[in-house]
Amino acid sequence: MVDQPVDGVYPEHWEADVVLRDGGTAHLRPIHAADSDAVQAFHVGQSQKSIYMRFFAFKSKLSSKELKRFTEVDYKDRVALVITIGGDIIGIGRYDRLDDPAEAEVAFNIADAHQGRGIGSILLEHLAAAARENGIRKFSAEVLPENRKMLMVFSDAGYDVKRHFDDGVVSLEFNIDPTDKSRAVMESREHRAEARSIQELLAPDSVAVIGASRRWGTVGYQLLEHIIEGGFTGPVYAINPEALELAGMLSFARLSEVPGPVKLAIIAVPYDEVPKVVQECGEAGVKGIVVATAGYADDGERGLARQRELVRQARANGMRVIGPASLGIVNTNPAVSLNASMAPSLARRGGLGLFSQSAAIGVSLYAASSRRRVGISTFLSAGNRADVSGNDLMQYWEDDADTTAVGLYLESIGNPRKFSRLARRLARTKPVIVAKSDAMGLNLPPGHSVRTTQAPPEALDAMMRQAGVIRVGTIEELMDVAQIVSSQPLPQGPGVAVFSNSRALGKVVSDSAEAAGLGVERIVADVDLDTGMSRALPALRRSLQETLTLENVHAVVVALLPARGLTVEKIGAVLAECSAAAGKPVVAAFTGILDPSIYVEGMVGDAGEAPAVPCYSNPGAAVAALAAVVRYAQWKVRDQGLFVEPEGCDPDAAHHDLEELLRPVGGEQLVRLDQAAADRLLGHYGIHVLPSAGFETDDDAVAAAERLGWPVAIKTTDPALRHRLDLGGVRLDIQDADSLRANIAQMRRSLQRYGSPSLEVQTMAPVGQACTFRAIEDPLLGPVVSFGLAGDAVNLLDDWAHRVPPLSGSDVHDFIRSPRASRKLFGYQGLPAVDVAALEDLAARLTRLKDNHPEIALVEFNPVLAGTEGAVILAADVRIANAAQRTDTARRAMRA
């Protein structure tokens, strides 16, 4: 239940900026009474054919009565949404509730000049989301048979559309609850639109530098110079009202004077002048802007407000924003050759795509790739990341043939659920390396305006592992991994061979590899490199080639001390040649070289057609990077399982229960469900708690035990004591009424020092390993589920496994096995293994429950007894609240 609108109150949370099919942007919002003139202007601007298609008759103008009806809505039974660019309405979608309160009739009208941009599909998604908030579950529509575009909007949306032809009109109806197909359609459209919007930025037809300067050292001077010297293939325009000529070409006073269209504008003007320049860009039809201007992060709340207004202004005029405080963008494709950045020269061409946020990190990342000779395809510095984000770049990189691996340095994350979804999909085809600090998500850098998390810090890391992301901690570690994945084939297994010209060094590297999870299949520690180039290199080649032919060797680590008469380049060329011939990765570490002029860290030894080999200054970095790549390769080939809802789940019934339970709840009030309500809600997902009954008198307890079945246990309802046998909080295996009465008396005496908490009786569960499950709704991550073995493992050692739904079958499998203490589930010190499949089933049901219902703020099962057959929940704590809007929903919308 998300911010349900009150009748007649403008639902501001329905507003959204959206990316259209061609990569442009627009603003979507509910209609209001002040739109009357704009709706009339929209109508009279339509062709006769479009008007006829919408109204089944021609109307040259709308009457005042019609305008009043169309613009004055209650946002519940009658809803209309408009899409605008530059304040002008370009599309209208509306629904009207019918006699059946669960059904509404829907209609659309798209401006002639903007048809084909996917506006109808976006309006349908957002109308459906609004309708579901208002309890509507079905849409119907009447469409003329010749209106094929609108018929396609409905049929291609992924819903199960029923249609029939009657009296010259096609009548359609369909359920609007999201389905796997409708979600897939939305994600596919979102992907194409966002990828196209980034393509427009990274491969523009023309570029203007606004704020270009002839003063050496200024940002405007450097940006213009770097674009020109980088060899950009399109027209470049310099904009400066105080100069007639810049960089040997004619300068223009303002953007409107430029003779041709401008697709990308680089803005390097003073802080206070940015809004005016952005408005001029919108009026000139610019597709995207890179804002190099800084100062927003230094201006506190005022700066954040101006930054939000900058994004709103740009999106409303159809533009994406990179920045502010952006270092710039780079595209090394020869057909583009764009260096619109502060880097003095165009980067070496290669397959690595790079994304960073703050300019300082961008400088470091770009410099590291240059220093290590790692070629890049594209680079984007998002600065304060007010609009364009790493998610957008992943959408673009997925389809970019020039990009074979990607690296992102993240200082904050705005939509982690979408990040997980995109990264999982991208990582199936291209390695995704992410560098982030342990504090990311817990606090924000200056200039960043996103949510923070309250979940355990490990939850975000777990989400990345689920998605196949190679997670590292620093820029240097990112480049360590990038050297391998951007130049070498992926290893087909964990088996490695270690080559060295030192037995001691070979042993150290071997131990390091085994500690990192690699299997050392062969150690060649007698490599003799002191026999001269003519003998040493051929011998190294033969030995390496022989080792690489072994089936159980999937990669080779070469760790060498300096050798007389042999250069690093010569050795690197042999390693690169052997790696390319075998189709297996080879990494090298050259240690002990003191001469700073000798290049030992980066890509070394380009052997003609063979790519250079990744080299490191110490073997530890080489082994750590290779181990990370091996883990990724294993994830990639593994069966990921399906996102299947367990049998016996009824989300609709659960949704209805939650609506009723939350009806009297206001604001952010948190409500703990009583046992009956919790049992009913959990039962909709096939989750059952072992029955228990509270009691006041001994007779009540005996009656409850007779009803539940002997033997029974008595527990306190105090959460801190109910599982503490040592503190008298529970008594077990009570066989009859007399024993029950005696135990109640003893228990009440022992609990007096704790305030005499109330008691309950529960039938005895089969013996098993005590486990605990927890699920929360986090402001940033959304649903987070956790699992551990109850007791000291979680209470003292914090031995939890965390996951962010949705979870595939493989994710659930790993989830249960992730706590360090989970080995106790598989037979431990002579005890039998428990029914792990029952724990996995319970985890899958809890995950679906939490993923489907953000209104559930907390679920805790503690303990769950896992026996040899089945798993029994002894106690459940369920709390609900009015939920906030999740960061990733069933409608396309850019991050606010």
Short mmCIF file of N, CA and C in Angstrom, two decimals, residues 225-338:
data_model
loop_
_atom_site.label_atom_id
_atom_site.label_comp_id
_atom_site.label_asym_id
_atom_site.label_seq_id
_atom_site.Cartn_x
_atom_site.Cartn_y
_atom_site.Cartn_z
N GLU A 225 40.12 22.21 -26.36
CA GLU A 225 41.38 21.75 -26.94
C GLU A 225 41.42 20.22 -27.03
N HIS A 226 40.96 19.54 -25.99
CA HIS A 226 41.02 18.08 -25.97
C HIS A 226 40.07 17.46 -26.99
N ILE A 227 38.91 18.08 -27.18
CA ILE A 227 37.97 17.57 -28.19
C ILE A 227 38.58 17.69 -29.59
N ILE A 228 39.18 18.83 -29.85
CA ILE A 228 39.76 19.06 -31.19
C ILE A 228 40.98 18.16 -31.41
N GLU A 229 41.89 18.13 -30.44
CA GLU A 229 43.10 17.34 -30.61
C GLU A 229 42.83 15.84 -30.55
N GLY A 230 41.71 15.45 -29.93
CA GLY A 230 41.34 14.04 -29.91
C GLY A 230 40.82 13.55 -31.23
N GLY A 231 40.52 14.48 -32.15
CA GLY A 231 40.09 14.08 -33.48
C GLY A 231 38.62 13.76 -33.60
N PHE A 232 37.78 14.45 -32.81
CA PHE A 232 36.33 14.21 -32.90
C PHE A 232 35.87 14.32 -34.35
N THR A 233 35.06 13.36 -34.77
CA THR A 233 34.71 13.24 -36.19
C THR A 233 33.57 14.15 -36.63
N GLY A 234 32.88 14.79 -35.69
CA GLY A 234 31.78 15.66 -36.05
C GLY A 234 32.12 17.12 -35.87
N PRO A 235 31.18 18.01 -36.17
CA PRO A 235 31.41 19.45 -35.98
C PRO A 235 31.57 19.81 -34.50
N VAL A 236 32.46 20.75 -34.25
CA VAL A 236 32.69 21.26 -32.89
C VAL A 236 32.43 22.76 -32.90
N TYR A 237 31.64 23.24 -31.96
CA TYR A 237 31.32 24.66 -31.89
C TYR A 237 31.77 25.23 -30.55
N ALA A 238 32.43 26.39 -30.60
CA ALA A 238 32.85 27.09 -29.39
C ALA A 238 31.86 28.22 -29.11
N ILE A 239 31.36 28.28 -27.87
CA ILE A 239 30.37 29.30 -27.49
C ILE A 239 30.98 30.18 -26.41
N ASN A 240 31.18 31.45 -26.76
CA ASN A 240 31.69 32.42 -25.80
C ASN A 240 31.30 33.80 -26.30
N PRO A 241 30.47 34.54 -25.57
CA PRO A 241 30.00 35.85 -26.04
C PRO A 241 31.10 36.90 -26.13
N GLU A 242 32.28 36.62 -25.57
CA GLU A 242 33.33 37.63 -25.53
C GLU A 242 34.48 37.32 -26.47
N ALA A 243 34.32 36.33 -27.32
CA ALA A 243 35.42 35.96 -28.23
C ALA A 243 34.88 35.75 -29.63
N LEU A 244 35.65 36.21 -30.64
CA LEU A 244 35.28 35.99 -32.04
C LEU A 244 35.91 34.72 -32.59
N GLU A 245 37.05 34.35 -32.01
CA GLU A 245 37.77 33.18 -32.51
C GLU A 245 38.36 32.43 -31.34
N LEU A 246 38.24 31.08 -31.38
CA LEU A 246 38.79 30.22 -30.34
C LEU A 246 39.37 28.97 -30.99
N ALA A 247 40.56 28.58 -30.58
CA ALA A 247 41.22 27.36 -31.08
C ALA A 247 41.26 27.33 -32.59
N GLY A 248 41.45 28.51 -33.21
CA GLY A 248 41.58 28.57 -34.66
C GLY A 248 40.29 28.45 -35.42
N MET A 249 39.14 28.63 -34.74
CA MET A 249 37.87 28.55 -35.46
C MET A 249 36.93 29.63 -34.93
N LEU A 250 35.90 29.90 -35.71
CA LEU A 250 34.93 30.94 -35.38
C LEU A 250 34.18 30.58 -34.11
N SER A 251 34.06 31.55 -33.23
CA SER A 251 33.30 31.36 -31.99
C SER A 251 31.93 32.01 -32.13
N PHE A 252 30.96 31.50 -31.38
CA PHE A 252 29.59 32.04 -31.42
C PHE A 252 29.24 32.60 -30.05
N ALA A 253 28.48 33.68 -30.08
CA ALA A 253 28.12 34.34 -28.83
C ALA A 253 27.12 33.53 -28.01
N ARG A 254 26.23 32.83 -28.71
CA ARG A 254 25.24 32.02 -28.01
C ARG A 254 24.89 30.81 -28.88
N LEU A 255 24.27 29.85 -28.26
CA LEU A 255 23.98 28.58 -28.93
C LEU A 255 23.02 28.76 -30.10
N SER A 256 22.12 29.69 -30.00
CA SER A 256 21.13 29.90 -31.07
C SER A 256 21.76 30.38 -32.37
N GLU A 257 23.00 30.86 -32.32
CA GLU A 257 23.67 31.35 -33.53
C GLU A 257 24.39 30.23 -34.30
N VAL A 258 24.53 29.07 -33.68
CA VAL A 258 25.24 27.96 -34.33
C VAL A 258 24.47 27.55 -35.59
N PRO A 259 25.17 27.38 -36.72
CA PRO A 259 24.47 27.12 -37.98
C PRO A 259 23.84 25.74 -38.10
N GLY A 260 24.32 24.76 -37.34
CA GLY A 260 23.79 23.41 -37.44
C GLY A 260 23.24 22.92 -36.11
N PRO A 261 22.60 21.75 -36.11
CA PRO A 261 22.08 21.20 -34.85
C PRO A 261 23.21 20.78 -33.93
N VAL A 262 22.98 20.90 -32.63
CA VAL A 262 23.95 20.48 -31.61
C VAL A 262 23.32 19.36 -30.81
N LYS A 263 24.00 18.20 -30.79
CA LYS A 263 23.47 17.05 -30.06
C LYS A 263 23.96 17.02 -28.61
N LEU A 264 25.21 17.43 -28.39
CA LEU A 264 25.79 17.39 -27.04
C LEU A 264 26.40 18.73 -26.70
N ALA A 265 26.07 19.25 -25.51
CA ALA A 265 26.64 20.51 -25.05
C ALA A 265 27.50 20.25 -23.81
N ILE A 266 28.74 20.74 -23.85
CA ILE A 266 29.63 20.67 -22.70
C ILE A 266 29.57 22.04 -22.02
N ILE A 267 29.13 22.08 -20.77
CA ILE A 267 28.89 23.34 -20.08
C ILE A 267 30.00 23.57 -19.06
N ALA A 268 30.73 24.68 -19.27
CA ALA A 268 31.82 25.05 -18.36
C ALA A 268 31.72 26.54 -18.07
N VAL A 269 30.57 26.94 -17.53
CA VAL A 269 30.34 28.34 -17.20
C VAL A 269 30.26 28.47 -15.69
N PRO A 270 30.34 29.69 -15.15
CA PRO A 270 30.23 29.86 -13.71
C PRO A 270 28.93 29.29 -13.15
N TYR A 271 28.99 28.91 -11.91
CA TYR A 271 27.89 28.24 -11.19
C TYR A 271 26.54 28.94 -11.40
N ASP A 272 26.51 30.26 -11.25
CA ASP A 272 25.24 30.98 -11.31
C ASP A 272 24.68 31.09 -12.73
N GLU A 273 25.50 30.83 -13.74
CA GLU A 273 25.04 30.96 -15.13
C GLU A 273 24.49 29.66 -15.70
N VAL A 274 24.63 28.56 -14.99
CA VAL A 274 24.22 27.25 -15.52
C VAL A 274 22.74 27.20 -15.88
N PRO A 275 21.80 27.65 -15.02
CA PRO A 275 20.38 27.53 -15.38
C PRO A 275 20.03 28.21 -16.70
N LYS A 276 20.58 29.39 -16.94
CA LYS A 276 20.31 30.09 -18.19
C LYS A 276 20.83 29.31 -19.38
N VAL A 277 22.02 28.73 -19.26
CA VAL A 277 22.61 27.96 -20.35
C VAL A 277 21.80 26.70 -20.62
N VAL A 278 21.34 26.04 -19.57
CA VAL A 278 20.53 24.82 -19.74
C VAL A 278 19.24 25.15 -20.47
N GLN A 279 18.62 26.28 -20.14
CA GLN A 279 17.40 26.69 -20.84
C GLN A 279 17.67 26.91 -22.32
N GLU A 280 18.79 27.56 -22.64
CA GLU A 280 19.15 27.79 -24.04
C GLU A 280 19.40 26.46 -24.76
N CYS A 281 19.99 25.51 -24.08
CA CYS A 281 20.21 24.19 -24.68
C CYS A 281 18.89 23.51 -25.00
N GLY A 282 17.94 23.60 -24.08
CA GLY A 282 16.63 23.01 -24.33
C GLY A 282 15.95 23.64 -25.51
N GLU A 283 16.03 24.95 -25.62
CA GLU A 283 15.39 25.66 -26.74
C GLU A 283 16.06 25.32 -28.07
N ALA A 284 17.35 24.97 -28.02
CA ALA A 284 18.09 24.67 -29.25
C ALA A 284 17.95 23.20 -29.66
N GLY A 285 17.25 22.39 -28.88
CA GLY A 285 17.05 20.99 -29.24
C GLY A 285 18.23 20.09 -28.91
N VAL A 286 19.09 20.50 -27.98
CA VAL A 286 20.22 19.68 -27.57
C VAL A 286 19.68 18.41 -26.90
N LYS A 287 20.36 17.26 -27.17
CA LYS A 287 19.90 15.98 -26.63
C LYS A 287 20.47 15.69 -25.24
N GLY A 288 21.66 16.19 -24.95
CA GLY A 288 22.26 15.90 -23.65
C GLY A 288 23.30 16.94 -23.30
N ILE A 289 23.57 17.07 -21.99
CA ILE A 289 24.55 18.06 -21.54
C ILE A 289 25.52 17.40 -20.56
N VAL A 290 26.78 17.82 -20.64
CA VAL A 290 27.80 17.45 -19.66
C VAL A 290 28.13 18.71 -18.88
N VAL A 291 27.82 18.72 -17.59
CA VAL A 291 28.03 19.90 -16.75
C VAL A 291 29.35 19.72 -16.00
N ALA A 292 30.39 20.41 -16.48
CA ALA A 292 31.69 20.37 -15.81
C ALA A 292 31.71 21.31 -14.61
N THR A 293 30.82 22.27 -14.60
CA THR A 293 30.77 23.26 -13.52
C THR A 293 30.59 22.58 -12.17
N ALA A 294 31.40 22.98 -11.21
CA ALA A 294 31.29 22.44 -9.85
C ALA A 294 30.66 23.49 -8.95
N GLY A 295 30.67 23.24 -7.66
CA GLY A 295 30.14 24.20 -6.69
C GLY A 295 28.87 23.75 -6.03
N TYR A 296 28.15 22.82 -6.63
CA TYR A 296 26.87 22.39 -6.06
C TYR A 296 27.08 21.67 -4.73
N ALA A 297 28.09 20.82 -4.67
CA ALA A 297 28.34 20.07 -3.44
C ALA A 297 28.85 20.98 -2.32
N ASP A 298 29.38 22.15 -2.67
CA ASP A 298 29.94 23.06 -1.67
C ASP A 298 28.92 24.06 -1.13
N ASP A 299 27.70 24.01 -1.66
CA ASP A 299 26.70 25.02 -1.34
C ASP A 299 25.59 24.47 -0.44
N GLY A 300 25.86 23.35 0.24
CA GLY A 300 24.92 22.80 1.20
C GLY A 300 23.58 22.46 0.59
N GLU A 301 22.52 22.68 1.37
CA GLU A 301 21.16 22.38 0.92
C GLU A 301 20.77 23.23 -0.28
N ARG A 302 21.25 24.46 -0.30
CA ARG A 302 20.96 25.33 -1.46
C ARG A 302 21.55 24.73 -2.73
N GLY A 303 22.77 24.19 -2.63
CA GLY A 303 23.38 23.57 -3.79
C GLY A 303 22.63 22.34 -4.26
N LEU A 304 22.16 21.51 -3.30
CA LEU A 304 21.38 20.33 -3.68
C LEU A 304 20.07 20.73 -4.34
N ALA A 305 19.44 21.78 -3.81
CA ALA A 305 18.18 22.25 -4.41
C ALA A 305 18.43 22.74 -5.84
N ARG A 306 19.52 23.46 -6.06
CA ARG A 306 19.84 23.95 -7.41
C ARG A 306 20.20 22.79 -8.34
N GLN A 307 20.82 21.78 -7.78
CA GLN A 307 21.17 20.61 -8.58
C GLN A 307 19.90 19.88 -9.02
N ARG A 308 18.95 19.73 -8.10
CA ARG A 308 17.68 19.08 -8.47
C ARG A 308 16.94 19.90 -9.53
N GLU A 309 16.97 21.21 -9.39
CA GLU A 309 16.31 22.06 -10.37
C GLU A 309 17.00 21.97 -11.72
N LEU A 310 18.32 21.84 -11.73
CA LEU A 310 19.06 21.66 -12.98
C LEU A 310 18.58 20.40 -13.70
N VAL A 311 18.45 19.29 -12.98
CA VAL A 311 18.01 18.04 -13.58
C VAL A 311 16.56 18.16 -14.06
N ARG A 312 15.71 18.74 -13.21
CA ARG A 312 14.30 18.90 -13.60
C ARG A 312 14.19 19.72 -14.88
N GLN A 313 14.94 20.81 -14.94
CA GLN A 313 14.91 21.70 -16.10
C GLN A 313 15.38 20.97 -17.36
N ALA A 314 16.45 20.21 -17.24
CA ALA A 314 16.99 19.50 -18.40
C ALA A 314 16.05 18.41 -18.88
N ARG A 315 15.57 17.58 -17.96
CA ARG A 315 14.69 16.48 -18.35
C ARG A 315 13.39 17.00 -18.95
N ALA A 316 12.87 18.07 -18.38
CA ALA A 316 11.62 18.63 -18.90
C ALA A 316 11.78 19.12 -20.33
N ASN A 317 13.01 19.40 -20.72
CA ASN A 317 13.28 19.84 -22.08
C ASN A 317 13.89 18.74 -22.95
N GLY A 318 13.76 17.49 -22.49
CA GLY A 318 14.17 16.35 -23.31
C GLY A 318 15.63 16.00 -23.25
N MET A 319 16.38 16.46 -22.21
CA MET A 319 17.83 16.25 -22.18
C MET A 319 18.24 15.40 -20.97
N ARG A 320 19.27 14.57 -21.15
CA ARG A 320 19.94 13.89 -20.06
C ARG A 320 21.08 14.77 -19.56
N VAL A 321 21.47 14.55 -18.29
CA VAL A 321 22.51 15.36 -17.66
C VAL A 321 23.63 14.45 -17.15
N ILE A 322 24.86 14.75 -17.53
CA ILE A 322 26.04 14.15 -16.92
C ILE A 322 26.65 15.20 -16.02
N GLY A 323 26.78 14.87 -14.73
CA GLY A 323 27.30 15.84 -13.78
C GLY A 323 26.25 16.23 -12.77
N PRO A 324 26.40 17.43 -12.18
CA PRO A 324 27.48 18.39 -12.38
C PRO A 324 28.80 17.91 -11.77
N ALA A 325 29.84 18.74 -11.93
CA ALA A 325 31.19 18.43 -11.47
C ALA A 325 31.73 17.20 -12.17
N SER A 326 31.41 17.06 -13.45
CA SER A 326 31.87 15.91 -14.22
C SER A 326 33.26 16.17 -14.79
N LEU A 327 34.08 15.12 -14.79
CA LEU A 327 35.38 15.18 -15.44
C LEU A 327 35.24 15.13 -16.95
N GLY A 328 34.12 14.55 -17.43
CA GLY A 328 33.86 14.50 -18.87
C GLY A 328 33.60 13.08 -19.35
N ILE A 329 33.61 12.91 -20.68
CA ILE A 329 33.32 11.62 -21.30
C ILE A 329 34.34 11.34 -22.39
N VAL A 330 34.53 10.05 -22.69
CA VAL A 330 35.49 9.62 -23.70
C VAL A 330 34.88 8.46 -24.48
N ASN A 331 35.08 8.48 -25.80
CA ASN A 331 34.69 7.35 -26.65
C ASN A 331 35.82 7.14 -27.65
N THR A 332 36.50 5.98 -27.58
CA THR A 332 37.68 5.74 -28.41
C THR A 332 37.36 5.11 -29.76
N ASN A 333 36.08 4.83 -30.03
CA ASN A 333 35.72 4.28 -31.34
C ASN A 333 36.17 5.26 -32.42
N PRO A 334 36.93 4.79 -33.43
CA PRO A 334 37.45 5.71 -34.46
C PRO A 334 36.36 6.47 -35.20
N ALA A 335 35.15 5.90 -35.25
CA ALA A 335 34.05 6.60 -35.91
C ALA A 335 33.56 7.80 -35.10
N VAL A 336 33.97 7.87 -33.82
CA VAL A 336 33.56 8.97 -32.94
C VAL A 336 34.78 9.77 -32.48
N SER A 337 35.73 9.08 -31.86
CA SER A 337 36.99 9.68 -31.40
C SER A 337 36.73 10.95 -30.57
N LEU A 338 36.01 10.74 -29.45
CA LEU A 338 35.61 11.87 -28.62
C LEU A 338 36.37 11.86 -27.30
#
